[in-house]
Structures are given as C-alpha cells and as structure tokens.
PDB file of C-alpha atoms and ligand atoms in Angstrom:
ATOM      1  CA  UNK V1255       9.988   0.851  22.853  1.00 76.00           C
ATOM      2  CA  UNK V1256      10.233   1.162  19.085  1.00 93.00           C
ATOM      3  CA  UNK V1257       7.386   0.410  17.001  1.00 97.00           C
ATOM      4  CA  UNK V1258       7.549  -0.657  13.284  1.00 98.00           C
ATOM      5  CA  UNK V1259       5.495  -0.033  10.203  1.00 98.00           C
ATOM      6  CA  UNK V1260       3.584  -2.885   9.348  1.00 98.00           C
ATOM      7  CA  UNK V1261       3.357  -3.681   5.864  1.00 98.00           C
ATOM      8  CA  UNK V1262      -0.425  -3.890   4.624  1.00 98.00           C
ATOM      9  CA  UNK V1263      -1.313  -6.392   1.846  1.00 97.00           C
ATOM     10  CA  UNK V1264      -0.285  -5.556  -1.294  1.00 97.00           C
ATOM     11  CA  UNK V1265       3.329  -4.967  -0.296  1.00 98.00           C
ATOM     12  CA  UNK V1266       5.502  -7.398  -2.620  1.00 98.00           C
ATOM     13  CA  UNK V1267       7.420  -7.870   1.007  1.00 98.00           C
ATOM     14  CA  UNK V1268       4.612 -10.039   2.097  1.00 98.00           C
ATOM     15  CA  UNK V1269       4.957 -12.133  -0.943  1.00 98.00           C
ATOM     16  CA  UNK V1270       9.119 -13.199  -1.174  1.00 98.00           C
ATOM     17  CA  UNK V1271      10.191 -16.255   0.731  1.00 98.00           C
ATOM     18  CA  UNK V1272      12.149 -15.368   3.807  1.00 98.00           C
ATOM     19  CA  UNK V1273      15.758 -15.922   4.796  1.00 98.00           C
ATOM     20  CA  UNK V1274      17.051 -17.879   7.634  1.00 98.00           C
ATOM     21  CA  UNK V1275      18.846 -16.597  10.056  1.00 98.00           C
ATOM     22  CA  UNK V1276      22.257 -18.101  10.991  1.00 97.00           C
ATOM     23  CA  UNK V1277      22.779 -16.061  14.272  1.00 97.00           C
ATOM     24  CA  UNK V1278      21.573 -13.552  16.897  1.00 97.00           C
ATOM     25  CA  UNK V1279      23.418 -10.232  16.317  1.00 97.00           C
ATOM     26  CA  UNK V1280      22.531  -6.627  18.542  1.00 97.00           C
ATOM     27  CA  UNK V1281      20.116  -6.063  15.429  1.00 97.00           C
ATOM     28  CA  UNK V1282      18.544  -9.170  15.672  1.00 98.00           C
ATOM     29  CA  UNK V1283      17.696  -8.967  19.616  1.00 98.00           C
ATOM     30  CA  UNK V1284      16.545  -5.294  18.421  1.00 98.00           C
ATOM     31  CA  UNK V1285      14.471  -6.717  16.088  1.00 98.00           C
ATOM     32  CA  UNK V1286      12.709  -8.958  18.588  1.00 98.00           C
ATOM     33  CA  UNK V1287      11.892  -6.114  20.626  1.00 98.00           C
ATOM     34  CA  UNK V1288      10.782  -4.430  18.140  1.00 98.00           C
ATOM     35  CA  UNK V1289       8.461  -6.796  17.125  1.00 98.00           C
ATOM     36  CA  UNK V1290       7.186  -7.909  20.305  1.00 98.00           C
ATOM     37  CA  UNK V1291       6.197  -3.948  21.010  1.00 98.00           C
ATOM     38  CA  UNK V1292       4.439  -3.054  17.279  1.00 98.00           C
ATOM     39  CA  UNK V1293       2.220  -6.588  17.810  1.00 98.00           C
ATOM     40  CA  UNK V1294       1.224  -5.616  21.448  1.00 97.00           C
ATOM     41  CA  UNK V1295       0.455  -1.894  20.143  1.00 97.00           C
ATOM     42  CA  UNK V1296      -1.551  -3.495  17.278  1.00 97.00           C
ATOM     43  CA  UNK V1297      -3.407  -5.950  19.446  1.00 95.00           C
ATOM     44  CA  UNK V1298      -2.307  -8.740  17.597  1.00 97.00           C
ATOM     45  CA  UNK V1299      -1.609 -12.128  18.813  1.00 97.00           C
ATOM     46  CA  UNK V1300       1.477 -12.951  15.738  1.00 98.00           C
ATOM     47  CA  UNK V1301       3.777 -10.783  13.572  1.00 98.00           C
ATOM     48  CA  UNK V1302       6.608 -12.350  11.136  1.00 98.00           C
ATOM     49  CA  UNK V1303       9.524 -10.439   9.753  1.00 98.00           C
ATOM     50  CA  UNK V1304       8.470  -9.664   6.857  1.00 98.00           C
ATOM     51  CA  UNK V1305       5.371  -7.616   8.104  1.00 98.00           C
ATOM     52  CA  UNK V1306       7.691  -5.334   9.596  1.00 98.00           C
ATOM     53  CA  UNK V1307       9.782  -5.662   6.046  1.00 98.00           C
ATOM     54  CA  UNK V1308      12.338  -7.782   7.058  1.00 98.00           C
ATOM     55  CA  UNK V1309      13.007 -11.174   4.886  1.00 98.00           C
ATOM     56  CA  UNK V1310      14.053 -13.226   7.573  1.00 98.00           C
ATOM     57  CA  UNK V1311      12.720 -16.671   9.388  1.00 98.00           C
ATOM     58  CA  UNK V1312      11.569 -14.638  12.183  1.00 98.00           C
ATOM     59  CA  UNK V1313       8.051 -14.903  13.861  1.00 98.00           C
ATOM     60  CA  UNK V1314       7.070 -13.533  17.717  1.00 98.00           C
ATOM     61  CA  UNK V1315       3.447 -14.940  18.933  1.00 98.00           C
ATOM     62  CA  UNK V1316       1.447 -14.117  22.131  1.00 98.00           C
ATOM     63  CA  UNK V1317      -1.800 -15.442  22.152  1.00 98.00           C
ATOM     64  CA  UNK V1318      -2.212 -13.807  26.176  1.00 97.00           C
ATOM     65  CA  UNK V1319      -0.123 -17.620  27.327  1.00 96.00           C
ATOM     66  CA  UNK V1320       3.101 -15.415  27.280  1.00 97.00           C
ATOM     67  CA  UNK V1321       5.836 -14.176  24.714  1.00 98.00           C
ATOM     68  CA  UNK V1322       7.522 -16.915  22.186  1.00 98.00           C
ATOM     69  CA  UNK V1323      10.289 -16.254  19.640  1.00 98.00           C
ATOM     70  CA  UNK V1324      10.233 -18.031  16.474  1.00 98.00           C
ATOM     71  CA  UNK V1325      13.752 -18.722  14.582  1.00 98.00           C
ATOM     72  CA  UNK V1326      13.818 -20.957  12.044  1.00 98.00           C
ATOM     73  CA  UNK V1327      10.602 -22.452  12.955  1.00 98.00           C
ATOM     74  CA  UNK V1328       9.653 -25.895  11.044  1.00 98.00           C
ATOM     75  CA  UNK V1329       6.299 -27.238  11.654  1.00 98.00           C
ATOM     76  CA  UNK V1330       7.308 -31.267  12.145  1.00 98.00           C
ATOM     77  CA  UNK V1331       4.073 -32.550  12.884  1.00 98.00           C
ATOM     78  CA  UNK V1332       0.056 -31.293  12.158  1.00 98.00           C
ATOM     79  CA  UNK V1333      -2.841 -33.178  13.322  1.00 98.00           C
ATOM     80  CA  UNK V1334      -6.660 -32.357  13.484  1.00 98.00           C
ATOM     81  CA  UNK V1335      -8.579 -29.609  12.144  1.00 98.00           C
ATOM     82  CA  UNK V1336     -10.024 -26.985  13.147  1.00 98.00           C
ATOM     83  CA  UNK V1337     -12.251 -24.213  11.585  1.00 98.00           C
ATOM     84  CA  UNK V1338     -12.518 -20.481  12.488  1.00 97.00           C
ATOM     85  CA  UNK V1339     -12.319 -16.674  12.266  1.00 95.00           C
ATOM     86  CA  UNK V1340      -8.460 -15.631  11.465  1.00 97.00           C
ATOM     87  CA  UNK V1341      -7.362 -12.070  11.176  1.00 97.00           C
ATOM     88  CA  UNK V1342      -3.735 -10.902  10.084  1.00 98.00           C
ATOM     89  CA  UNK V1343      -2.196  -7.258  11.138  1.00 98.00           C
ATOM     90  CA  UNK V1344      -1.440  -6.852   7.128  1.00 98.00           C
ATOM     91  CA  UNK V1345      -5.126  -6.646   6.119  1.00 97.00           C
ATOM     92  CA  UNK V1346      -6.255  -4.703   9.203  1.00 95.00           C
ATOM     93  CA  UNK V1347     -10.126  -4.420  10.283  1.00 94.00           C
ATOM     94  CA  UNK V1348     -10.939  -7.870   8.303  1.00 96.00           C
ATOM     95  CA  UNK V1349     -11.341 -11.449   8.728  1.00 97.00           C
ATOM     96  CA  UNK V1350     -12.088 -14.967   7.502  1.00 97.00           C
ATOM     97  CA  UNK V1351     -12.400 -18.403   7.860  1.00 98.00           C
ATOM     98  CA  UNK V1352      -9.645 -20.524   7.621  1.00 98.00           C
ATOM     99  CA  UNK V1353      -9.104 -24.221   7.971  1.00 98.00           C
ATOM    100  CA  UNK V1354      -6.303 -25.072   9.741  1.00 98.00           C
ATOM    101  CA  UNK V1355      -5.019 -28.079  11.971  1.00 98.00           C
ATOM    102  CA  UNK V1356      -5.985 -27.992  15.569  1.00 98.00           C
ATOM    103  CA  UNK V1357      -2.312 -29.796  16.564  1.00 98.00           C
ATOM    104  CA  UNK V1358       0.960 -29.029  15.694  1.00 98.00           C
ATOM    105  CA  UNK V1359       4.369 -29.915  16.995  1.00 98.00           C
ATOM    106  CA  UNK V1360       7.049 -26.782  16.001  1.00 98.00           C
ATOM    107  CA  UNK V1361      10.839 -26.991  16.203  1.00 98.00           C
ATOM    108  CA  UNK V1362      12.268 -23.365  16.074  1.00 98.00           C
ATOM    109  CA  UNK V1363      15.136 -21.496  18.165  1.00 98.00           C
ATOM    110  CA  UNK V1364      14.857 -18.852  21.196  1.00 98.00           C
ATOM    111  CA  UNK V1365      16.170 -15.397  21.191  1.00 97.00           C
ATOM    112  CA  UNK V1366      19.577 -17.021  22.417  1.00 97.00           C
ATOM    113  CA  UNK V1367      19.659 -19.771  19.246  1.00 97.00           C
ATOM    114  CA  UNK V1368      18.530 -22.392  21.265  1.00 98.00           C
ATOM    115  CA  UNK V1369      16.377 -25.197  19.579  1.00 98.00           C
ATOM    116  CA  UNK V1370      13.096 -25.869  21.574  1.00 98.00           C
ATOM    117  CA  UNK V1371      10.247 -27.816  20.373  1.00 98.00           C
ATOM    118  CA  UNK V1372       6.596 -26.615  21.289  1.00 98.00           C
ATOM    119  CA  UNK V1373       3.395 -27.833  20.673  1.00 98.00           C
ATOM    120  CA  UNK V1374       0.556 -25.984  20.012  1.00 97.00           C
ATOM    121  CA  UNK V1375      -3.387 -26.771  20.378  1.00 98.00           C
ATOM    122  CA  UNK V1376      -6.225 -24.480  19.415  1.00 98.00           C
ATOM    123  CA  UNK V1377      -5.390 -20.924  18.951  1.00 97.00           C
ATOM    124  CA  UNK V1378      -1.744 -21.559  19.260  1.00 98.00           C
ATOM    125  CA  UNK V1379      -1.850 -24.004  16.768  1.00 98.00           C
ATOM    126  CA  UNK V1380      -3.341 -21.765  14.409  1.00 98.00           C
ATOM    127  CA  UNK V1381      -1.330 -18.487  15.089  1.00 98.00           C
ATOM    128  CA  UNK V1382       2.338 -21.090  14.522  1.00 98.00           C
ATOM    129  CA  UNK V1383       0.577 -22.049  11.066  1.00 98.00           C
ATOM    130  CA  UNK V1384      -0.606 -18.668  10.190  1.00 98.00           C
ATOM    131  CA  UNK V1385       3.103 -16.991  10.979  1.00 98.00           C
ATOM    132  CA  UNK V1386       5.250 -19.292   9.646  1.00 98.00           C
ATOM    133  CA  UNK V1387       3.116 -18.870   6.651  1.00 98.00           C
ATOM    134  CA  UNK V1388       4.432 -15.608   6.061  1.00 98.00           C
ATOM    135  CA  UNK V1389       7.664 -16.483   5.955  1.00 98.00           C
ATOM    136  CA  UNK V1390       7.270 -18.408   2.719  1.00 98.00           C
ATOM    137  CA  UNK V1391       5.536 -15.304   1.246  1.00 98.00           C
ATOM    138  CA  UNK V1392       1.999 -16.856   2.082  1.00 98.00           C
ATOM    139  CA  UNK V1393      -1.196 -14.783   3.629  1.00 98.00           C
ATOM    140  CA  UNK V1394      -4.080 -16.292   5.306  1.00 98.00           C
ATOM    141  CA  UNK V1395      -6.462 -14.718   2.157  1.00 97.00           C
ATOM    142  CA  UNK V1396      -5.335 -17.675   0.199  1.00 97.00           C
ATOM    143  CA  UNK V1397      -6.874 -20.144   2.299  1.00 97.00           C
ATOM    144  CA  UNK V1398     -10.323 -18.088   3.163  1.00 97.00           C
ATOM    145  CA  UNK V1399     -13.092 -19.799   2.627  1.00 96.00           C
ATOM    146  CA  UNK V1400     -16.261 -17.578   1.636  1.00 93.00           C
ATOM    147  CA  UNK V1401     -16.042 -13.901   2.064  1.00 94.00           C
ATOM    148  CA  UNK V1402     -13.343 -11.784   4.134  1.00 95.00           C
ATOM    149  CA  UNK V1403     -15.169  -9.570   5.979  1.00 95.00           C
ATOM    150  CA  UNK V1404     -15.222  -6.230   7.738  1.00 95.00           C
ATOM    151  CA  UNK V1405     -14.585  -7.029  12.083  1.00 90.00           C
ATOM    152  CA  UNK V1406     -15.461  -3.738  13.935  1.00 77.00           C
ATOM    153  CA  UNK V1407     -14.087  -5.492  16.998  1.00 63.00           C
ATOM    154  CA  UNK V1408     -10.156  -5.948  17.886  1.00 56.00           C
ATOM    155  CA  UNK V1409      -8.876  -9.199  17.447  1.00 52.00           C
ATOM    156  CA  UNK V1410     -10.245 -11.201  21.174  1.00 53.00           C
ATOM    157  CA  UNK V1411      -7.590 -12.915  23.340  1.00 53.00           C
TER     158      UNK V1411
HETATM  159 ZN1   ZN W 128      -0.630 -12.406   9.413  1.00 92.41          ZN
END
C-alpha cells in the first residue's frame, strides 16, 4: 500500500488539462493502486490524476458499489438534474452545492485498456462528472452555488 500526497487547491496541478493515456505500463497499474489506497485512506468516494500530481486522463471512483477505473473517460450522454452537497479531497473539511445531472452514460477503459461503457444515476452520476472534471483542470468551486462551507463530518457513503 502506497499512499500519495494529494494536492490541495491552489496547486496549479489542479488547474492544467490532463493527458491521455495511450497504454497501461507497470507505472500505470502502480498508479491505480496507488490511487485506489490514498482515496480509501482519505475517505473519499473519487480521486483523478492530477490530485495525486499526475497530468493524465486517469480517474478511480468508489462510491461503497465497488472499485471502477477511469481511462480516457468521455461522458457521451447527461440527462436530469440533480442538486446537492459535493465535497472534493483537494479542498478538505468543506463543501457545497453543486448542480449536476442525475444521468449519465460514460465510455472510458479498464485497468487492462478495455473500453466499457457505464452508466451512472445519483451519486455515481455525480462523482463521474465531478472527476472527469479534473481532468480538464476544473474543480467543483466553480460550479458552487452559495457559500462553501466548513463539514465537521467525513464525506457519508
Ligand atoms: Zn475533487
């Protein structure tokens, strides 16, 4: 188990458009571990590369439905809306409330380069908008509406 730094806000990392990635190398796998491990440490439901400072089209999400690896991903369809709390692990201890869809349909590739599709509802839908977000440089504090507050609770799952 190797944990990562997480980059906080404020980083310029968080702000550069991210890479693709054009195939799964022993550093790449690594990486996916890596991730995986520093988001369940955190308690956080989605990390993208470039949280951890890497500038690639990377994202890992569990939202407690199981582990999914993001390569590539392209959001092909959003439907819906839906309105809630969202928290990120770059601005730690706050949150806000976002608009986002409440249906998306997401083509990406596994940890072995192969292209699935996935759809997403809810809290899925939400964490696939929020991560591939970051890996055009975007954070969720762009699309807060009112205040970002202080949440003295972890993230719930
Ligand atoms: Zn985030």
């Amino acid at each position: 188990m190797a944990l990562r730094q997480i980059r906080i806000q404020g980083d310029v990392i968080l702000e550069k458009k991210c890479r693709e990635i054009t195939e799964i190398t022993p550093r790449i796998k690594e990486l996916i571990e890596d991730m995986f491990d520093t988001m369940y440490d955190a308690n956080g439901v989605g990390l993208a590369g470039p949280q951890v400072g890497v500038l690639k089209r990377i994202c890992v999400i569990d939202i407690g439905e199981g582990p999914i690896v993001m390569i590539n991903p392209v959001i092909t369809q959003m439907d819906g809306e839906q309105t809630g709390e969202e928290g990120c692990l770059s601005l730690p201890g706050k949150a806000g409330v976002v608009t986002r869809p409440n249906h998306v349909v997401m083509r990406a590739f596994n940890e072995n380069m192969e292209e699935y599709e996935l759809e997403g509802e809810g809290l899925l839908a939400r964490a696939i908008c929020h991560e591939v977000d970051h890996l055009d440089g975007h954070m969720y504090t762009e699309k807060v509406e009112g205040q970002i507050h202080d949440v003295t609770y972890e993230e719930e799952d």
